[in-house]
Short mmCIF file of C-alpha atoms in Angstrom, two decimals:
data_model
loop_
_atom_site.label_atom_id
_atom_site.label_comp_id
_atom_site.label_asym_id
_atom_site.label_seq_id
_atom_site.Cartn_x
_atom_site.Cartn_y
_atom_site.Cartn_z
CA MET A 1 -103.88 62.17 44.48
CA ALA A 2 -100.94 61.48 41.72
CA ASP A 3 -97.67 60.46 42.38
CA ASN A 4 -94.91 62.07 40.47
CA PRO A 5 -93.52 60.18 37.89
CA THR A 6 -89.63 58.61 38.92
CA SER A 7 -88.04 58.87 35.16
CA GLY A 8 -85.56 55.69 34.11
CA GLY A 9 -82.90 56.27 32.13
CA SER A 10 -82.92 55.32 28.76
CA LYS A 11 -87.16 54.71 27.98
CA ASP A 12 -87.93 51.54 26.30
CA LEU A 13 -87.61 48.01 26.11
CA PRO A 14 -86.77 48.13 22.54
CA ALA A 15 -82.79 48.67 22.31
CA ASN A 16 -82.47 51.88 19.86
CA THR A 17 -84.03 54.62 21.84
CA LYS A 18 -84.42 58.28 20.60
CA GLY A 19 -85.71 59.79 23.66
CA GLY A 20 -88.06 61.74 24.39
CA SER A 21 -86.99 65.11 23.38
CA SER A 22 -89.31 67.68 22.95
CA ASP A 23 -88.68 67.68 19.16
CA GLY A 24 -91.49 65.10 19.16
CA ASN A 25 -89.31 61.87 17.63
CA SER A 26 -90.87 59.68 19.89
CA LEU A 27 -93.87 62.28 21.31
CA VAL A 28 -97.29 60.53 21.77
CA VAL A 29 -100.56 62.94 21.43
CA CYS A 30 -103.51 60.93 23.71
CA PHE A 31 -107.19 62.66 22.68
CA GLY A 32 -109.28 62.03 24.00
CA GLU A 33 -111.70 63.18 27.46
CA LEU A 34 -110.48 63.65 30.80
CA LEU A 35 -112.35 63.78 33.70
CA ILE A 36 -113.46 62.55 37.37
CA ASP A 37 -114.01 59.03 38.41
CA PHE A 38 -115.82 59.32 41.93
CA VAL A 39 -114.84 54.88 42.62
CA PRO A 40 -117.28 54.06 46.26
CA THR A 41 -114.98 53.59 49.54
CA VAL A 42 -116.57 50.74 50.29
CA ALA A 43 -116.22 47.60 47.25
CA GLY A 44 -118.83 45.27 45.62
CA VAL A 45 -122.02 48.03 46.35
CA SER A 46 -123.68 49.56 43.45
CA ILE A 47 -124.05 53.17 42.88
CA ALA A 48 -126.53 53.79 45.10
CA GLU A 49 -125.58 51.29 48.37
CA ALA A 50 -122.03 53.61 48.21
CA PRO A 51 -121.66 54.98 51.32
CA ALA A 52 -119.43 57.37 50.34
CA PHE A 53 -116.71 58.27 46.58
CA LYS A 54 -113.07 58.82 46.64
CA LYS A 55 -112.03 60.87 43.71
CA ALA A 56 -109.86 60.08 41.41
CA PRO A 57 -108.26 61.70 37.87
CA GLY A 58 -109.85 59.40 34.66
CA GLY A 59 -110.57 59.24 31.09
CA ALA A 60 -108.65 56.20 29.35
CA PRO A 61 -106.48 58.77 26.48
CA ALA A 62 -105.16 61.19 30.01
CA ASN A 63 -104.66 57.99 31.58
CA VAL A 64 -102.85 56.63 28.13
CA ALA A 65 -100.32 59.84 28.54
CA VAL A 66 -99.61 59.84 32.09
CA GLY A 67 -98.67 56.24 32.35
CA ILE A 68 -96.16 57.08 28.94
CA SER A 69 -94.84 59.50 31.11
CA ARG A 70 -94.21 57.49 33.86
CA LEU A 71 -92.28 55.11 32.32
CA GLY A 72 -90.06 57.67 30.80
CA GLY A 73 -91.06 58.55 27.77
CA SER A 74 -92.44 61.71 25.52
CA SER A 75 -96.77 62.07 26.04
CA ALA A 76 -98.73 64.73 25.56
CA PHE A 77 -102.45 65.45 25.55
CA VAL A 78 -105.15 66.75 23.85
CA GLY A 79 -108.68 67.71 25.30
CA LYS A 80 -111.44 69.74 26.72
CA VAL A 81 -112.04 70.40 30.77
CA GLY A 82 -114.33 72.77 32.81
CA GLU A 83 -112.92 76.63 33.52
CA ASP A 84 -114.37 74.65 37.55
CA GLU A 85 -111.75 73.18 40.24
CA PHE A 86 -112.16 69.54 39.07
CA GLY A 87 -110.93 70.89 35.69
CA TYR A 88 -107.87 72.93 37.00
CA MET A 89 -107.33 69.89 39.53
CA LEU A 90 -107.04 68.01 36.73
CA ALA A 91 -105.08 69.80 34.24
CA ASP A 92 -102.98 70.13 37.03
CA ILE A 93 -102.30 66.33 38.16
CA LEU A 94 -101.22 65.82 33.50
CA LYS A 95 -98.63 68.55 34.66
CA GLN A 96 -97.36 66.93 37.41
CA ASN A 97 -96.50 63.89 36.19
CA ASN A 98 -94.74 65.63 33.01
CA VAL A 99 -97.19 65.46 30.29
CA ASN A 100 -97.68 68.52 27.87
CA THR A 101 -100.85 69.86 28.16
CA SER A 102 -100.34 72.97 25.47
CA GLY A 103 -103.91 70.86 23.84
CA VAL A 104 -105.46 71.33 27.50
CA ARG A 105 -108.40 73.66 26.50
CA HIS A 106 -110.57 74.93 29.19
CA ASP A 107 -114.56 75.39 28.60
CA HIS A 108 -116.41 78.53 30.80
CA ASN A 109 -120.10 76.98 29.72
CA ALA A 110 -119.27 73.44 30.87
CA ARG A 111 -118.33 71.38 33.68
CA THR A 112 -116.14 69.10 34.04
CA ALA A 113 -116.93 65.11 33.09
CA LEU A 114 -118.00 63.36 35.90
CA ALA A 115 -118.13 59.85 36.39
CA PHE A 116 -119.75 57.80 39.02
CA VAL A 117 -118.07 53.54 38.91
CA THR A 118 -118.24 50.38 41.45
CA LEU A 119 -117.46 47.20 40.90
CA ARG A 120 -120.71 45.89 42.54
CA ALA A 121 -120.96 41.99 44.36
CA ASP A 122 -121.40 40.12 41.05
CA GLY A 123 -118.54 41.69 39.35
CA GLU A 124 -120.25 43.78 37.05
CA ARG A 125 -119.29 47.87 36.75
CA GLU A 126 -121.40 49.82 36.91
CA PHE A 127 -121.47 53.72 34.81
CA LEU A 128 -122.89 56.27 36.18
CA PHE A 129 -122.19 59.80 34.22
CA PHE A 130 -122.84 63.67 33.88
CA ARG A 131 -122.32 64.94 31.25
CA HIS A 132 -125.27 66.77 29.75
CA PRO A 133 -122.46 68.23 28.18
CA SER A 134 -119.51 67.96 29.47
CA ALA A 135 -116.44 70.28 28.15
CA ASP A 136 -114.49 67.20 27.20
CA MET A 137 -118.01 67.50 24.42
CA LEU A 138 -117.16 70.77 23.62
CA LEU A 139 -113.80 70.91 21.69
CA GLN A 140 -114.06 72.84 18.40
CA GLU A 141 -111.52 72.57 15.56
CA SER A 142 -111.03 76.08 16.13
CA GLU A 143 -109.14 74.94 20.06
CA LEU A 144 -107.26 71.94 18.56
CA ASP A 145 -102.85 72.52 19.74
CA LYS A 146 -102.12 72.18 15.66
CA ASN A 147 -98.39 72.55 16.22
CA ILE A 148 -98.83 69.22 18.97
CA ILE A 149 -100.30 67.42 16.89
CA LYS A 150 -98.04 67.60 13.71
CA GLN A 151 -95.09 66.38 16.61
CA ALA A 152 -96.60 63.18 17.37
CA ARG A 153 -94.89 60.06 16.33
CA ILE A 154 -98.24 58.21 17.82
CA PHE A 155 -101.31 59.77 17.90
CA HIS A 156 -103.28 57.84 20.29
CA TYR A 157 -107.52 58.26 21.03
CA GLY A 158 -110.46 56.07 21.52
CA SER A 159 -113.92 56.24 20.68
CA ILE A 160 -116.09 58.89 22.82
CA SER A 161 -114.94 61.89 21.19
CA LEU A 162 -116.93 60.09 18.35
CA ILE A 163 -120.16 60.00 20.03
CA SER A 164 -121.40 63.75 20.11
CA GLU A 165 -121.00 67.64 18.18
CA PRO A 166 -118.59 69.72 17.99
CA CYS A 167 -116.37 66.93 19.21
CA LYS A 168 -116.21 64.45 16.98
CA SER A 169 -115.29 66.47 13.76
CA THR A 170 -112.80 67.60 16.23
CA HIS A 171 -111.33 64.38 16.40
CA LEU A 172 -111.70 63.38 12.52
CA ALA A 173 -109.86 66.99 12.00
CA ALA A 174 -106.95 65.70 14.23
CA MET A 175 -106.53 62.30 13.37
CA SER A 176 -106.09 64.37 9.59
CA LEU A 177 -103.69 66.31 10.67
CA ALA A 178 -101.66 63.82 12.46
CA LYS A 179 -102.08 60.96 9.56
CA LYS A 180 -100.90 64.13 7.18
CA SER A 181 -97.64 64.21 8.99
CA GLY A 182 -96.42 61.42 9.43
CA SER A 183 -97.97 60.15 12.59
CA ILE A 184 -98.94 56.54 13.59
CA LEU A 185 -102.78 56.06 14.46
CA SER A 186 -103.84 54.28 17.98
CA TYR A 187 -106.95 52.94 18.73
CA ASP A 188 -108.92 51.53 21.19
CA PRO A 189 -112.24 52.24 21.05
CA ASN A 190 -113.25 51.98 24.93
CA LEU A 191 -116.76 50.44 24.41
CA ARG A 192 -118.77 52.01 26.92
CA LEU A 193 -122.31 52.12 26.21
CA PRO A 194 -123.69 54.00 28.89
CA LEU A 195 -122.36 57.12 26.19
CA TRP A 196 -124.19 56.27 23.29
CA PRO A 197 -127.33 56.35 22.33
CA SER A 198 -128.12 52.40 21.72
CA GLU A 199 -126.33 49.45 20.57
CA GLU A 200 -126.55 50.40 17.51
CA ALA A 201 -124.91 53.98 17.52
CA ALA A 202 -122.01 52.49 19.20
CA ARG A 203 -120.82 49.77 16.76
CA GLU A 204 -121.41 52.42 13.44
CA GLY A 205 -119.12 55.01 14.99
CA ILE A 206 -116.38 52.62 16.78
CA MET A 207 -116.93 51.23 12.98
CA SER A 208 -116.51 54.67 11.31
CA ILE A 209 -112.72 55.45 11.89
CA TRP A 210 -111.51 51.68 12.17
CA ASP A 211 -110.18 51.10 8.95
CA GLN A 212 -107.50 54.58 9.26
CA ALA A 213 -105.99 53.41 12.51
CA ASP A 214 -102.69 52.22 12.15
CA ILE A 215 -102.47 50.04 15.67
CA ILE A 216 -106.03 49.47 17.98
CA LYS A 217 -106.26 47.45 20.96
CA ILE A 218 -109.80 45.55 21.26
CA SER A 219 -111.19 43.73 24.46
CA GLU A 220 -112.19 40.04 24.09
CA ASP A 221 -116.03 41.55 25.39
CA GLU A 222 -115.70 44.36 22.66
CA ILE A 223 -115.17 41.22 20.06
CA THR A 224 -117.91 40.20 20.74
CA PHE A 225 -119.32 43.21 20.36
CA LEU A 226 -118.33 44.61 17.30
CA THR A 227 -118.56 41.49 15.64
CA GLY A 228 -122.84 40.68 16.78
CA GLY A 229 -121.53 37.84 19.26
CA ASP A 230 -119.36 35.77 17.65
CA ASP A 231 -116.63 34.07 19.61
CA HIS A 232 -113.65 36.03 20.91
CA ASN A 233 -111.63 33.04 21.36
CA ASP A 234 -111.81 32.81 17.35
CA ASP A 235 -108.39 34.27 15.54
CA ASN A 236 -110.67 33.84 12.23
CA VAL A 237 -113.29 35.34 13.56
CA VAL A 238 -110.98 38.28 14.09
CA LEU A 239 -108.99 38.44 11.19
CA LYS A 240 -112.21 38.17 8.90
CA LYS A 241 -113.64 40.76 11.13
CA LEU A 242 -111.80 43.11 12.48
CA TYR A 243 -108.51 42.96 10.91
CA HIS A 244 -107.71 45.80 8.15
CA PRO A 245 -105.66 45.85 5.15
CA ASN A 246 -103.91 49.19 6.41
CA LEU A 247 -103.24 48.22 9.85
CA LYS A 248 -99.68 47.30 11.39
CA LEU A 249 -101.25 45.38 14.78
CA LEU A 250 -104.52 44.00 16.01
CA ILE A 251 -104.13 43.28 19.83
CA VAL A 252 -106.69 42.06 22.35
CA THR A 253 -106.89 42.14 25.97
CA GLU A 254 -107.59 38.93 27.66
CA GLY A 255 -107.40 40.80 31.47
CA SER A 256 -105.19 38.64 33.60
CA LYS A 257 -103.96 35.67 31.02
CA GLY A 258 -102.00 37.89 28.65
CA CYS A 259 -103.00 39.30 25.13
CA ARG A 260 -103.06 38.23 21.38
CA TYR A 261 -101.85 39.40 18.86
CA PHE A 262 -101.86 39.34 14.62
CA THR A 263 -99.24 41.02 12.02
CA LYS A 264 -99.84 41.29 8.59
CA GLU A 265 -96.96 38.84 8.67
CA PHE A 266 -97.60 37.22 11.59
CA LYS A 267 -99.83 36.03 14.78
CA GLY A 268 -99.17 34.42 18.27
CA LYS A 269 -99.75 34.93 21.72
CA VAL A 270 -98.36 36.81 24.35
CA PRO A 271 -99.21 35.32 28.76
CA GLY A 272 -99.73 37.30 31.48
CA ILE A 273 -98.24 38.00 34.20
CA LYS A 274 -99.89 36.81 37.40
CA THR A 275 -100.58 40.06 40.27
CA LYS A 276 -103.31 40.22 43.29
CA ALA A 277 -105.78 42.16 41.72
CA VAL A 278 -107.12 44.77 43.79
CA ASP A 279 -108.80 47.01 41.76
CA THR A 280 -109.01 46.07 37.52
CA THR A 281 -109.62 49.95 36.98
CA GLY A 282 -106.42 51.23 34.49
CA ALA A 283 -104.98 48.62 33.26
CA GLY A 284 -106.26 48.19 29.75
CA ASP A 285 -104.59 52.05 29.74
CA ALA A 286 -101.56 51.10 31.68
CA PHE A 287 -100.91 48.29 28.80
CA VAL A 288 -101.53 50.86 25.77
CA SER A 289 -98.95 52.46 28.13
CA GLY A 290 -96.14 50.11 28.34
CA ILE A 291 -96.50 48.62 24.20
CA LEU A 292 -97.06 53.09 22.93
CA ASN A 293 -94.01 54.00 24.96
CA CYS A 294 -92.17 50.79 23.28
CA LEU A 295 -93.76 51.82 19.69
CA ALA A 296 -92.52 55.59 19.66
CA SER A 297 -89.20 54.56 20.18
CA ASP A 298 -88.59 51.52 17.59
CA LEU A 299 -91.44 51.65 15.57
CA ASN A 300 -89.75 48.76 13.45
CA LEU A 301 -91.67 46.14 16.54
CA PHE A 302 -94.19 44.83 13.38
CA LYS A 303 -91.57 43.09 11.60
CA ASP A 304 -89.72 41.64 14.18
CA GLU A 305 -92.25 39.20 15.92
CA LYS A 306 -88.91 37.99 18.58
CA ARG A 307 -89.05 42.20 19.74
CA LEU A 308 -93.00 42.53 19.62
CA LYS A 309 -93.75 39.44 21.96
CA ASP A 310 -90.66 41.53 24.07
CA ALA A 311 -92.88 44.45 24.14
CA LEU A 312 -96.23 43.02 24.83
CA LEU A 313 -94.99 41.73 27.43
CA PHE A 314 -93.31 44.33 28.92
CA ALA A 315 -97.77 45.86 28.23
CA ASN A 316 -98.72 43.27 30.51
CA ALA A 317 -96.83 43.95 33.30
CA CYS A 318 -97.57 47.34 33.05
CA GLY A 319 -101.07 46.66 33.30
CA ALA A 320 -100.71 43.88 36.05
CA LEU A 321 -98.92 45.87 37.87
CA THR A 322 -101.57 49.08 37.93
CA VAL A 323 -104.49 46.11 39.39
CA THR A 324 -102.18 45.73 42.66
CA GLU A 325 -103.02 49.61 43.45
CA ARG A 326 -106.60 50.88 43.34
CA GLY A 327 -107.10 53.82 41.29
CA ALA A 328 -105.48 54.28 37.14
CA ILE A 329 -102.96 57.46 37.13
CA PRO A 330 -101.84 57.23 41.23
CA ALA A 331 -101.11 53.47 40.31
CA LEU A 332 -99.54 53.59 36.71
CA PRO A 333 -95.87 52.50 37.10
CA THR A 334 -92.49 53.15 36.47
CA LYS A 335 -90.65 51.52 33.61
CA GLU A 336 -88.19 50.38 36.58
CA ALA A 337 -91.07 48.52 38.35
CA VAL A 338 -92.42 46.86 35.72
CA LEU A 339 -88.58 45.58 34.63
CA LYS A 340 -88.75 44.09 38.32
CA LEU A 341 -92.21 42.52 37.61
CA ILE A 342 -90.66 40.63 34.96
CA GLN A 343 -87.83 40.11 35.79
CA GLN A 344 -89.60 38.27 39.10
CA SER A 345 -91.99 36.95 37.42
CA ALA A 346 -88.94 35.08 34.39
CA ALA A 347 -87.44 34.05 38.05
CA ALA A 348 -90.32 32.27 39.60
CA SER A 349 -90.90 30.07 36.15
#
């Protein structure tokens, strides 16, 4: 189900690469959920109408960890799955993809989370989750691999792990440990409204840790949701309502159109790279993999607009390649494939 990565030589797009050795000097640690997505074998139908489903490994933080490894970077995953066939399969997929799994735990009382995901004919994504509770929600602070978290150059997480206890307290403890150890904190809210008790709970939960992040990546829909309906195209909305003084980088992804970026010194836009979309699952996670892989080996990217734009173009290309294949993890690209797409795109323009 998951391809083995082809590791490149140099790690990254920016020049001063420090390598991905196990001492953690470019290690990205991803915290959160690891689950099975069930995707209909037929496109454009509701979950109820689907004749059959294909299983695919999923969970945004896990996708990012694999994406970084595919690009030749160094990554680890911290989270919990069930002591069941799906849980062992997922842990094995991470290992096959050279992701450090010392932080993966198995729960013998709860199952691995399942999600049924479909893209209906009207283009809307439909989700049906089985988490009552699932193993990922039950990760205890005492189960954290503190050593791997302390090694993180970047500590990356979403908001799904904030929905319920004990995982919420564990998430906050892991963030605090990473910050104290000198890690850059990276946040992709990855809004999944069906999992939250209410829209208000989602908004409050997502914003509760907003001002602690050094890097935030959000989508256009998330801007509208978090601001209570404001225009996601308006840079002033982003700067006034979502940018905070501690932020080093705020990125707004705009699908195939590319992305916008905001730092203390500058803001701008990097165009997307056009490809033929087959399945958009995992495109955002591939983008995050791309930019975090670049940042892990060059933390001064924030300060040099030219290098930042190059890294964001690389991230855009990661997302563009991922939509050309079905599934998230199987479609995550290698560094060689990304650089080839950038060259082809430049030659065609």
